mmCIF file of C-alpha atoms in Angstrom:
data_model
loop_
_atom_site.group_PDB
_atom_site.id
_atom_site.type_symbol
_atom_site.label_atom_id
_atom_site.label_comp_id
_atom_site.label_asym_id
_atom_site.label_seq_id
_atom_site.Cartn_x
_atom_site.Cartn_y
_atom_site.Cartn_z
ATOM 1 C CA GLN W 1 -18.145 -4.585 9.408
ATOM 2 C CA VAL W 2 -15.365 -7.019 8.529
ATOM 3 C CA HIS W 3 -14.446 -10.546 9.549
ATOM 4 C CA LEU W 4 -10.838 -10.897 10.690
ATOM 5 C CA VAL W 5 -8.587 -13.934 11.067
ATOM 6 C CA GLU W 6 -5.169 -13.631 12.704
ATOM 7 C CA SER W 7 -2.278 -15.999 12.036
ATOM 8 C CA GLY W 8 1.506 -16.264 12.233
ATOM 9 C CA GLY W 9 2.043 -16.616 15.959
ATOM 10 C CA GLY W 10 4.283 -19.179 17.570
ATOM 11 C CA LEU W 11 7.157 -19.825 19.931
ATOM 12 C CA VAL W 12 10.297 -17.754 19.440
ATOM 13 C CA GLN W 13 13.454 -17.080 21.451
ATOM 14 C CA PRO W 14 14.198 -13.620 22.862
ATOM 15 C CA GLY W 15 15.678 -11.459 20.119
ATOM 16 C CA GLY W 16 13.890 -13.407 17.426
ATOM 17 C CA SER W 17 11.291 -12.315 14.896
ATOM 18 C CA LEU W 18 7.763 -13.178 13.838
ATOM 19 C CA ARG W 19 5.416 -11.826 11.197
ATOM 20 C CA LEU W 20 1.722 -11.797 12.038
ATOM 21 C CA SER W 21 -1.014 -11.602 9.427
ATOM 22 C CA CYS W 22 -4.608 -10.436 9.686
ATOM 23 C CA ALA W 23 -6.811 -11.509 6.806
ATOM 24 C CA ALA W 24 -10.029 -9.553 6.351
ATOM 25 C CA SER W 25 -13.158 -10.190 4.348
ATOM 26 C CA GLY W 26 -15.271 -7.659 2.516
ATOM 27 C CA ARG W 27 -14.888 -4.929 -0.073
ATOM 28 C CA THR W 28 -14.754 -2.228 2.589
ATOM 29 C CA PHE W 29 -11.463 -3.365 4.099
ATOM 30 C CA SER W 30 -9.531 -0.467 2.599
ATOM 31 C CA SER W 31 -11.979 2.014 4.142
ATOM 32 C CA TYR W 32 -10.802 1.295 7.689
ATOM 33 C CA ALA W 33 -7.827 2.147 9.770
ATOM 34 C CA MET W 34 -6.570 -1.100 11.285
ATOM 35 C CA GLY W 35 -4.786 -1.967 14.467
ATOM 36 C CA TRP W 36 -3.054 -4.690 16.409
ATOM 37 C CA PHE W 37 -3.734 -5.323 20.095
ATOM 38 C CA ARG W 38 -2.454 -7.879 22.548
ATOM 39 C CA GLN W 39 -3.534 -9.463 25.794
ATOM 40 C CA ALA W 40 -1.134 -11.179 28.165
ATOM 41 C CA PRO W 41 -2.297 -13.652 30.839
ATOM 42 C CA GLY W 42 -3.997 -11.800 33.677
ATOM 43 C CA LYS W 43 -3.753 -8.464 31.854
ATOM 44 C CA GLU W 44 -6.165 -6.260 29.951
ATOM 45 C CA ARG W 45 -5.996 -6.000 26.192
ATOM 46 C CA GLU W 46 -3.635 -3.209 25.124
ATOM 47 C CA PHE W 47 -2.923 -1.251 21.967
ATOM 48 C CA VAL W 48 0.160 -2.241 19.970
ATOM 49 C CA ALA W 49 0.102 -0.546 16.568
ATOM 50 C CA ALA W 50 -2.221 1.115 14.056
ATOM 51 C CA ILE W 51 -2.219 2.027 10.388
ATOM 52 C CA ARG W 52 -4.566 4.323 8.498
ATOM 53 C CA TRP W 53 -6.504 3.156 5.441
ATOM 54 C CA SER W 54 -4.011 4.701 3.029
ATOM 55 C CA GLY W 55 -1.050 3.124 4.789
ATOM 56 C CA ASP W 56 0.742 6.466 4.972
ATOM 57 C CA SER W 57 0.411 6.959 8.745
ATOM 58 C CA THR W 58 1.361 4.505 11.456
ATOM 59 C CA TYR W 59 1.256 4.587 15.247
ATOM 60 C CA TYR W 60 2.942 2.445 17.876
ATOM 61 C CA ALA W 61 2.830 1.851 21.584
ATOM 62 C CA ASP W 62 5.999 3.040 23.298
ATOM 63 C CA SER W 63 6.798 -0.517 24.320
ATOM 64 C CA VAL W 64 7.189 -1.673 20.702
ATOM 65 C CA LYS W 65 8.553 1.406 18.914
ATOM 66 C CA GLY W 66 11.622 0.601 16.887
ATOM 67 C CA ARG W 67 10.946 -3.132 17.036
ATOM 68 C CA PHE W 68 7.524 -3.679 15.426
ATOM 69 C CA THR W 69 6.306 -2.530 12.015
ATOM 70 C CA ILE W 70 2.682 -2.499 10.900
ATOM 71 C CA SER W 71 1.802 -2.569 7.209
ATOM 72 C CA ARG W 72 -1.155 -3.387 4.995
ATOM 73 C CA ASP W 73 -1.868 -4.724 1.535
ATOM 74 C CA ASN W 74 -5.334 -3.539 0.600
ATOM 75 C CA ALA W 75 -5.361 -5.568 -2.612
ATOM 76 C CA GLU W 76 -4.908 -8.718 -0.523
ATOM 77 C CA ASN W 77 -7.134 -7.523 2.345
ATOM 78 C CA THR W 78 -4.340 -8.220 4.794
ATOM 79 C CA VAL W 79 -2.652 -6.338 7.641
ATOM 80 C CA TYR W 80 0.761 -7.399 8.887
ATOM 81 C CA LEU W 81 2.779 -6.935 12.037
ATOM 82 C CA GLN W 82 6.495 -7.553 11.668
ATOM 83 C CA MET W 83 7.927 -8.136 15.139
ATOM 84 C CA ASN W 84 11.690 -7.989 15.634
ATOM 85 C CA SER W 85 13.899 -8.098 18.722
ATOM 86 C CA LEU W 86 11.164 -9.880 20.616
ATOM 87 C CA LYS W 87 11.185 -9.832 24.404
ATOM 88 C CA PRO W 88 9.522 -12.142 26.935
ATOM 89 C CA GLU W 89 7.121 -9.320 27.831
ATOM 90 C CA ASP W 90 5.804 -9.451 24.258
ATOM 91 C CA THR W 91 4.219 -12.805 25.098
ATOM 92 C CA ALA W 92 0.478 -12.451 24.546
ATOM 93 C CA VAL W 93 -2.430 -13.284 22.301
ATOM 94 C CA TYR W 94 -2.384 -10.795 19.429
ATOM 95 C CA TYR W 95 -5.583 -9.491 17.849
ATOM 96 C CA CYS W 96 -6.367 -7.207 14.948
ATOM 97 C CA ASN W 97 -9.395 -4.975 14.564
ATOM 98 C CA ALA W 98 -10.882 -2.116 12.573
ATOM 99 C CA LEU W 99 -10.404 1.310 14.138
ATOM 100 C CA THR W 100 -12.215 4.608 14.387
ATOM 101 C CA GLY W 101 -10.552 7.855 13.425
ATOM 102 C CA THR W 102 -9.243 8.120 16.982
ATOM 103 C CA LEU W 103 -7.797 4.586 16.756
ATOM 104 C CA ALA W 104 -10.391 2.962 19.009
ATOM 105 C CA PRO W 105 -11.397 -0.581 17.993
ATOM 106 C CA PHE W 106 -15.019 -1.041 16.986
ATOM 107 C CA GLY W 107 -15.216 -4.456 15.337
ATOM 108 C CA SER W 108 -15.757 -7.864 16.853
ATOM 109 C CA TRP W 109 -12.769 -9.556 18.476
ATOM 110 C CA GLY W 110 -11.645 -12.812 16.916
ATOM 111 C CA GLN W 111 -9.598 -15.717 18.235
ATOM 112 C CA GLY W 112 -6.243 -13.969 17.954
ATOM 113 C CA THR W 113 -2.880 -15.662 17.513
ATOM 114 C CA GLN W 114 -0.569 -16.704 20.350
ATOM 115 C CA VAL W 115 2.945 -15.294 20.520
ATOM 116 C CA THR W 116 5.279 -16.811 23.104
ATOM 117 C CA VAL W 117 8.780 -15.424 23.611
ATOM 118 C CA SER W 118 10.886 -17.731 25.743
ATOM 119 C CA SER W 119 14.323 -19.316 25.866
#
C-alpha cells in the first residue's frame, strides 16, 4: 500500500498544457503499475492513463490519446501526466492510484488535483 499526493492542476485555456505529478511514499512504489483517473462534476470517475512498473508499457483512454503522456520516475517515487492540447471536457479532478495487472485501481483515493480548462 502506498500514500499518494497529486499536484500540478490549475486553470488553463483551451489548447494549453499542464503537467500533473503524483508523489508516492514507500519502497514498494516501483512494484506497482500506476494510473491516472479523473472525475468531472456530476460524472463517475473514469480511467485516463496507465503505466506499468517498468515504464515500458503505457495505456490511454481514447479521449486523451495523442494529447496526454504518462511517465514515471521510480527513483523519485513520482508519476507524471503531461497534458497537451487541453479541451474544456478535460475539466475534472485528477487522481492517481496503484493498479492491478488488469489496470484496476486498488489503493485508497486521495484528494486529487483540480484541472479547469476554460477561456
